[in-house]
Amino acid sequence: MPELKYDPYNLIITGVGGQGNVMSSRIIGNMMSLKGFFVTIGETFGASQRGGSVMSHVRISTKETVSPQIPKGKAHMIVSLEPSETIRVLMDYGNPAVQVITNTRPTHPIGVISGQAEYPSDQNIEEWINEISSKAWFFDATEMAVKIGHPIFSNIIMAGALAATNELPLDREIFETIMNTKFNPDKAKSNLEAYDQGVASIV
Amino acid sequence: MSIFTEEQNGTRHLLMGNEAIVRGAIEAGLDVAAGYPGTPSSEIIETLAKYAEKNNHYVEWSVNEKVALEVAAAGSFSGLRSLAVMKQPGLNVASDFLLHLSASGTRGPMVLLCADDPGALSSINEGETRFYARLMEIPLIEPGNFQEAKDMMKWAFELSEEIRNIVLVRTVTRLSHASGNVTLGERKESVGKAFFKNDGFILDPMEGSVMSAPVAYKHGEQQVKLKRCAEIFEKSPFNVYEGPVNPELLIITSSICDLYSKEAVSLLNAEKRVGILKLGTTFPLPPKLIEQYLAKADKILIVEEVLPFLEESIKVLAAELAPTIGAKQFFGKANGDIPMVNELNPDIVVTALSSILGIEYKEVDEEYKKRASEICFFGSPARETTFCPGCPHRASFFSINKNISMDNRSGFTCGDIGCYSMGMLPGGFSTLKTLHAMGSGTGLASGFGKMTKFGMEQPVVSVCGDSTFFHSAMPPLVNAIHNNSNLTMIVLDNSGTAMTGFQPHPGLEVDATGSEAPKIDIPSVCKGMGVNVEVCDPFDLAKTQETLFKFLESDGVNVLVLKQICALSPEKKGKKMFNMSIDDSVCLGGECGCNKMCTRVLSCPGLIWDRETEKSTINDVICIGCGVCASVCPSGAIKKEEA
């Protein structure tokens, strides 16, 4: 088992209910578990997540099962499917060393839709995230996903992007194996395409 | 290749807590399982049902939790291994039967799995099942991690077999819905053969009639079983101590709080000062084991969620033991170090520990925290939960709210439990004015409808879902009819138990395992009770509002069934009814007198108000084409085209 940069390595996957957060954390978790690591994933789902903020805590260790909740201020990497959610997670779990990969496509909360709240500009979001992280990547994963065939693929694009940062030993072969056991060949192919596009987004 | 149908002994997997629980039950040689859906417990019956045929199990979604416990008990009385599954409020429903069952005792091994939700992550309460163990005098065991979730589930059946009574296994959201590594064990053969012996001597626990009488005798027997449990628990491998031989502070904890406690000790580098006693068997407590560890330290911190269940039991033991172990200083709920509301996390335990041990701890640099909070204030607008795009409930509440406002007699709506509970929130136009237990909306409405005697003239409406209708809304409807109450009951029928993941219910043509099942028709049931019933499609706003208007005007009990399938249901998911578009030349935007009926009032996430053009647009990524917004636009600018 390779050594980890931090043990446990604290990864947060965030977004809005319905974006495929849970699937993304499961796949990344399984990729690490199949390599022999101890993986603990903390997440919540149910009615409270309808249209609301969602967050999965994925913790990877060479030694043991750990708390399914990451302590405040202790995230090493935040992978986000929605830009304002990145900022929300940074407030609680960020620190000067944290790294961030974020989808730039907003999903407006109803407060914004109904005109009671304002959604920040793309430029502000990028500046702010850069200010409170050590390194950040931005790209429109939703647009890429729609081109592949469905917005849901953005969760797999993000997984590919995470792999390309080399923060965690994520192997494409293991991803491929999981896809082939989980999905029919057509879907598996689209997922692999999404993963590869995510990899290519990290420069 | 599934771990739920094959042996795979010794293999290692990443499993959700609920999956580990299922595997544990299968390893124990399960025969019968019954439950009612409720987050965070639903995946247990769902998974068992999926593999029921292959495993030769009988698995059902019961109409409610009390019936689930009764069905499972029938399995036990027939000599089989049985399991009942529910979330915490479900045990309140099942408790009447449980009181009698715990006194009558069981035959085949029987386990009751309850999933609590500290912090109410997916509930409107954070009620406790642990106290039921004390109240019902049955053993309680609590897994502290994923491996234990499987292992303790298996052991629970063995324990039940030994004491011949039901065993309560309690899990929490952060275990049931979290995932971790689990190594599988050996699978026992199921019993597989059912026979109910009932003609033996009346007091014979295995061959006589099964009942809780004669009460003094049966109650005494029950307490003997509990004493036996305490003895067994003294040697349980699920009670584990980790730490120095003589710690300065002893943490006593259970459930997922063990992992929070470990993390907290590690964050403070206090491993040499603090020991952790993790209890898997939390009722009855094993007194000798507790004594052994209490004797090691002068300061004791009890880490548990919500109410001081462990804390109070341990303090009683410590008082009895004081002559031998000396006086102890306790920290926990009573002194305020551990809060009595909400779930815990590693940070809360760190705060308690740092105050007791005098260790300073900062989660992150102050400057960073301050700046991140500022950025969050502007950069992360509040995201209130709301109905999904295309959710029939948004349309239903739009109509209910409009009708009650137009009626202008201060009418109100009593809520119930389901996704539609969000009718309390602005996303549901703040329509619901009461929200309690399942079925309580119609129960309250039945009472409100009789307050006319005291001069109340407000129209009364109640809502309930299709699954809730069968679970517990039929008795209050009967009550309202029989007692000549005045109310309009609205059944929000979205063809499944949507909130918990589309589990079938008696109103559908399939059962838990997907087999064909007789369907009970809600309008026919209501008609059979003798009330006036109408069925509308909530997406047809005009027809819905016209019907509701008529009902609000009339006396007595009326039932309106608003039938439209859930937007997320597997049958519908991804299928658009209409392609929606906005005709820019017709939309008057900011100039229109409607003041943004589509975005500000209806506030469906599928619509976006473009601040620059001051016009509405469709968010094609998430719009599922229900067409409701076209009905609310006064200019007719929103177009719908059959998809």
mmCIF file of N, CA, C and O in Angstrom, chain B residues 165-217:
data_model
loop_
_atom_site.group_PDB
_atom_site.id
_atom_site.type_symbol
_atom_site.label_atom_id
_atom_site.label_comp_id
_atom_site.label_asym_id
_atom_site.label_seq_id
_atom_site.Cartn_x
_atom_site.Cartn_y
_atom_site.Cartn_z
ATOM 1 N N ASN B 165 -35.779 -13.747 24.227
ATOM 2 C CA ASN B 165 -36.537 -12.500 24.172
ATOM 3 C C ASN B 165 -35.955 -11.631 23.055
ATOM 4 O O ASN B 165 -34.868 -11.907 22.549
ATOM 5 N N ILE B 166 -36.715 -10.605 22.704
ATOM 6 C CA ILE B 166 -36.310 -9.738 21.604
ATOM 7 C C ILE B 166 -35.087 -8.908 22.016
ATOM 8 O O ILE B 166 -34.960 -8.507 23.176
ATOM 9 N N VAL B 167 -34.170 -8.663 21.074
ATOM 10 C CA VAL B 167 -32.978 -7.862 21.335
ATOM 11 C C VAL B 167 -33.062 -6.590 20.480
ATOM 12 O O VAL B 167 -33.337 -6.665 19.274
ATOM 13 N N LEU B 168 -32.858 -5.444 21.128
ATOM 14 C CA LEU B 168 -32.895 -4.168 20.406
ATOM 15 C C LEU B 168 -31.482 -3.781 19.970
ATOM 16 O O LEU B 168 -30.578 -3.683 20.802
ATOM 17 N N VAL B 169 -31.307 -3.595 18.649
ATOM 18 C CA VAL B 169 -30.039 -3.107 18.116
ATOM 19 C C VAL B 169 -30.285 -1.681 17.652
ATOM 20 O O VAL B 169 -31.191 -1.432 16.856
ATOM 21 N N ARG B 170 -29.483 -0.744 18.164
ATOM 22 C CA ARG B 170 -29.696 0.655 17.799
ATOM 23 C C ARG B 170 -28.529 1.162 16.970
ATOM 24 O O ARG B 170 -27.364 1.008 17.321
ATOM 25 N N THR B 171 -28.880 1.768 15.832
ATOM 26 C CA THR B 171 -27.874 2.420 15.007
ATOM 27 C C THR B 171 -28.265 3.891 14.886
ATOM 28 O O THR B 171 -29.321 4.296 15.347
ATOM 29 N N VAL B 172 -27.384 4.701 14.304
ATOM 30 C CA VAL B 172 -27.681 6.127 14.094
ATOM 31 C C VAL B 172 -27.358 6.485 12.640
ATOM 32 O O VAL B 172 -26.659 5.741 11.952
ATOM 33 N N THR B 173 -27.855 7.643 12.200
ATOM 34 C CA THR B 173 -27.653 8.066 10.810
ATOM 35 C C THR B 173 -26.185 8.017 10.391
ATOM 36 O O THR B 173 -25.856 7.542 9.307
ATOM 37 N N ARG B 174 -25.301 8.503 11.276
ATOM 38 C CA ARG B 174 -23.884 8.595 10.920
ATOM 39 C C ARG B 174 -23.201 7.239 10.820
ATOM 40 O O ARG B 174 -22.048 7.159 10.420
ATOM 41 N N LEU B 175 -23.888 6.192 11.237
ATOM 42 C CA LEU B 175 -23.361 4.840 11.034
ATOM 43 C C LEU B 175 -24.110 4.172 9.873
ATOM 44 O O LEU B 175 -23.502 3.630 8.952
ATOM 45 N N SER B 176 -25.432 4.268 9.904
ATOM 46 C CA SER B 176 -26.255 3.613 8.883
ATOM 47 C C SER B 176 -25.952 4.131 7.486
ATOM 48 O O SER B 176 -25.926 3.377 6.531
ATOM 49 N N HIS B 177 -25.755 5.441 7.380
ATOM 50 C CA HIS B 177 -25.547 6.049 6.066
ATOM 51 C C HIS B 177 -24.096 6.367 5.761
ATOM 52 O O HIS B 177 -23.784 6.937 4.723
ATOM 53 N N ALA B 178 -23.198 6.035 6.680
ATOM 54 C CA ALA B 178 -21.775 6.188 6.385
ATOM 55 C C ALA B 178 -21.268 4.838 5.880
ATOM 56 O O ALA B 178 -21.988 3.847 5.928
ATOM 57 N N SER B 179 -20.060 4.826 5.344
ATOM 58 C CA SER B 179 -19.499 3.573 4.835
ATOM 59 C C SER B 179 -18.110 3.349 5.401
ATOM 60 O O SER B 179 -17.375 4.303 5.671
ATOM 61 N N GLY B 180 -17.757 2.073 5.542
ATOM 62 C CA GLY B 180 -16.424 1.717 6.014
ATOM 63 C C GLY B 180 -16.118 0.277 5.631
ATOM 64 O O GLY B 180 -16.965 -0.427 5.065
ATOM 65 N N ASN B 181 -14.923 -0.155 5.961
ATOM 66 C CA ASN B 181 -14.496 -1.494 5.542
ATOM 67 C C ASN B 181 -15.007 -2.569 6.490
ATOM 68 O O ASN B 181 -14.970 -2.412 7.696
ATOM 69 N N VAL B 182 -15.472 -3.654 5.893
ATOM 70 C CA VAL B 182 -16.027 -4.772 6.660
ATOM 71 C C VAL B 182 -15.492 -6.081 6.088
ATOM 72 O O VAL B 182 -15.497 -6.280 4.869
ATOM 73 N N THR B 183 -14.993 -6.954 6.966
ATOM 74 C CA THR B 183 -14.587 -8.291 6.541
ATOM 75 C C THR B 183 -15.712 -9.261 6.873
ATOM 76 O O THR B 183 -16.218 -9.288 7.996
ATOM 77 N N LEU B 184 -16.131 -10.015 5.857
ATOM 78 C CA LEU B 184 -17.308 -10.869 6.012
ATOM 79 C C LEU B 184 -16.991 -12.126 6.816
ATOM 80 O O LEU B 184 -15.843 -12.563 6.889
ATOM 81 N N GLY B 185 -18.053 -12.690 7.405
ATOM 82 C CA GLY B 185 -17.921 -13.920 8.183
ATOM 83 C C GLY B 185 -18.731 -15.055 7.578
ATOM 84 O O GLY B 185 -19.289 -14.924 6.486
ATOM 85 N N GLU B 186 -18.837 -16.111 8.352
ATOM 86 C CA GLU B 186 -19.503 -17.322 7.889
ATOM 87 C C GLU B 186 -21.024 -17.148 7.902
ATOM 88 O O GLU B 186 -21.565 -16.491 8.789
ATOM 89 N N ARG B 187 -21.675 -17.746 6.924
ATOM 90 C CA ARG B 187 -23.148 -17.699 6.876
ATOM 91 C C ARG B 187 -23.743 -18.930 7.516
ATOM 92 O O ARG B 187 -23.410 -20.049 7.146
ATOM 93 N N LYS B 188 -24.668 -18.714 8.447
ATOM 94 C CA LYS B 188 -25.393 -19.843 9.038
ATOM 95 C C LYS B 188 -26.544 -20.231 8.119
ATOM 96 O O LYS B 188 -27.079 -19.396 7.415
ATOM 97 N N GLU B 189 -26.937 -21.509 8.207
ATOM 98 C CA GLU B 189 -28.126 -21.957 7.484
ATOM 99 C C GLU B 189 -29.364 -21.307 8.114
ATOM 100 O O GLU B 189 -29.421 -21.145 9.336
ATOM 101 N N SER B 190 -30.341 -20.951 7.292
ATOM 102 C CA SER B 190 -31.614 -20.463 7.827
ATOM 103 C C SER B 190 -32.359 -21.633 8.474
ATOM 104 O O SER B 190 -32.054 -22.784 8.207
ATOM 105 N N VAL B 191 -33.348 -21.317 9.322
ATOM 106 C CA VAL B 191 -34.159 -22.385 9.939
ATOM 107 C C VAL B 191 -35.035 -23.016 8.860
ATOM 108 O O VAL B 191 -35.049 -24.231 8.664
ATOM 109 N N GLY B 192 -35.765 -22.150 8.151
ATOM 110 C CA GLY B 192 -36.473 -22.584 6.953
ATOM 111 C C GLY B 192 -37.742 -23.385 7.151
ATOM 112 O O GLY B 192 -38.501 -23.586 6.228
ATOM 113 N N LYS B 193 -38.028 -23.844 8.377
ATOM 114 C CA LYS B 193 -39.235 -24.655 8.587
ATOM 115 C C LYS B 193 -40.050 -24.022 9.712
ATOM 116 O O LYS B 193 -39.552 -23.851 10.829
ATOM 117 N N ALA B 194 -41.314 -23.711 9.395
ATOM 118 C CA ALA B 194 -42.140 -22.982 10.368
ATOM 119 C C ALA B 194 -43.222 -23.870 10.970
ATOM 120 O O ALA B 194 -43.914 -24.593 10.259
ATOM 121 N N PHE B 195 -43.348 -23.805 12.284
ATOM 122 C CA PHE B 195 -44.474 -24.454 12.968
ATOM 123 C C PHE B 195 -44.740 -23.733 14.278
ATOM 124 O O PHE B 195 -43.806 -23.465 15.043
ATOM 125 N N PHE B 196 -45.986 -23.385 14.518
ATOM 126 C CA PHE B 196 -46.339 -22.682 15.756
ATOM 127 C C PHE B 196 -46.910 -23.680 16.762
ATOM 128 O O PHE B 196 -48.037 -24.141 16.623
ATOM 129 N N LYS B 197 -46.106 -24.012 17.769
ATOM 130 C CA LYS B 197 -46.585 -24.908 18.835
ATOM 131 C C LYS B 197 -47.450 -24.083 19.775
ATOM 132 O O LYS B 197 -47.036 -23.011 20.213
ATOM 133 N N ASN B 198 -48.636 -24.586 20.121
ATOM 134 C CA ASN B 198 -49.532 -23.762 20.945
ATOM 135 C C ASN B 198 -50.398 -24.562 21.888
ATOM 136 O O ASN B 198 -51.267 -24.012 22.560
ATOM 137 N N ASP B 199 -50.210 -25.896 21.944
ATOM 138 C CA ASP B 199 -51.121 -26.681 22.786
ATOM 139 C C ASP B 199 -50.424 -27.260 24.014
ATOM 140 O O ASP B 199 -50.922 -28.188 24.640
ATOM 141 N N GLY B 200 -49.265 -26.713 24.361
ATOM 142 C CA GLY B 200 -48.560 -27.202 25.545
ATOM 143 C C GLY B 200 -49.107 -26.586 26.829
ATOM 144 O O GLY B 200 -50.113 -25.865 26.809
ATOM 145 N N PHE B 201 -48.435 -26.830 27.947
ATOM 146 C CA PHE B 201 -48.816 -26.255 29.241
ATOM 147 C C PHE B 201 -48.800 -24.739 29.116
ATOM 148 O O PHE B 201 -47.893 -24.171 28.505
ATOM 149 N N ILE B 202 -49.774 -24.078 29.693
ATOM 150 C CA ILE B 202 -49.975 -22.635 29.502
ATOM 151 C C ILE B 202 -48.734 -21.796 29.848
ATOM 152 O O ILE B 202 -48.473 -20.774 29.240
ATOM 153 N N LEU B 203 -47.949 -22.248 30.822
ATOM 154 C CA LEU B 203 -46.771 -21.469 31.214
ATOM 155 C C LEU B 203 -45.503 -21.909 30.475
ATOM 156 O O LEU B 203 -44.437 -21.353 30.695
ATOM 157 N N ASP B 204 -45.630 -22.907 29.607
ATOM 158 C CA ASP B 204 -44.447 -23.378 28.871
ATOM 159 C C ASP B 204 -44.072 -22.347 27.811
ATOM 160 O O ASP B 204 -44.849 -22.095 26.889
ATOM 161 N N PRO B 205 -42.876 -21.748 27.939
ATOM 162 C CA PRO B 205 -42.521 -20.655 27.012
ATOM 163 C C PRO B 205 -42.352 -21.117 25.564
ATOM 164 O O PRO B 205 -42.465 -20.295 24.656
ATOM 165 N N MET B 206 -42.115 -22.404 25.318
ATOM 166 C CA MET B 206 -41.867 -22.857 23.947
ATOM 167 C C MET B 206 -43.061 -23.589 23.339
ATOM 168 O O MET B 206 -43.112 -23.809 22.150
ATOM 169 N N GLU B 207 -44.028 -23.997 24.164
ATOM 170 C CA GLU B 207 -45.129 -24.805 23.607
ATOM 171 C C GLU B 207 -46.522 -24.339 24.008
ATOM 172 O O GLU B 207 -47.508 -24.783 23.438
ATOM 173 N N GLY B 208 -46.622 -23.432 24.997
ATOM 174 C CA GLY B 208 -47.938 -22.951 25.421
ATOM 175 C C GLY B 208 -48.406 -21.779 24.566
ATOM 176 O O GLY B 208 -47.799 -21.459 23.552
ATOM 177 N N SER B 209 -49.508 -21.157 25.015
ATOM 178 C CA SER B 209 -49.958 -19.940 24.324
ATOM 179 C C SER B 209 -48.934 -18.843 24.588
ATOM 180 O O SER B 209 -48.296 -18.832 25.635
ATOM 181 N N VAL B 210 -48.823 -17.934 23.624
ATOM 182 C CA VAL B 210 -47.851 -16.844 23.797
ATOM 183 C C VAL B 210 -48.589 -15.594 24.251
ATOM 184 O O VAL B 210 -49.396 -15.048 23.505
ATOM 185 N N MET B 211 -48.320 -15.160 25.482
ATOM 186 C CA MET B 211 -48.972 -13.936 25.978
ATOM 187 C C MET B 211 -48.223 -13.395 27.180
ATOM 188 O O MET B 211 -47.338 -14.049 27.728
ATOM 189 N N SER B 212 -48.595 -12.186 27.568
ATOM 190 C CA SER B 212 -47.872 -11.516 28.644
ATOM 191 C C SER B 212 -48.487 -11.808 30.017
ATOM 192 O O SER B 212 -48.048 -11.270 31.030
ATOM 193 N N ALA B 213 -49.533 -12.648 30.061
ATOM 194 C CA ALA B 213 -50.170 -13.009 31.333
ATOM 195 C C ALA B 213 -49.863 -14.484 31.649
ATOM 196 O O ALA B 213 -49.618 -15.258 30.715
ATOM 197 N N PRO B 214 -49.882 -14.898 32.899
ATOM 198 C CA PRO B 214 -50.117 -14.079 34.097
ATOM 199 C C PRO B 214 -48.989 -13.068 34.306
ATOM 200 O O PRO B 214 -47.822 -13.436 34.266
ATOM 201 N N VAL B 215 -49.394 -11.851 34.542
ATOM 202 C CA VAL B 215 -48.443 -10.741 34.447
ATOM 203 C C VAL B 215 -47.279 -10.859 35.434
ATOM 204 O O VAL B 215 -46.117 -10.748 35.039
ATOM 205 N N ALA B 216 -47.576 -11.111 36.698
ATOM 206 C CA ALA B 216 -46.487 -11.130 37.690
ATOM 207 C C ALA B 216 -45.461 -12.207 37.322
ATOM 208 O O ALA B 216 -44.253 -11.973 37.378
ATOM 209 N N TYR B 217 -45.964 -13.379 36.887
ATOM 210 C CA TYR B 217 -45.055 -14.471 36.543
ATOM 211 C C TYR B 217 -44.216 -14.121 35.317
ATOM 212 O O TYR B 217 -42.987 -14.223 35.334
#
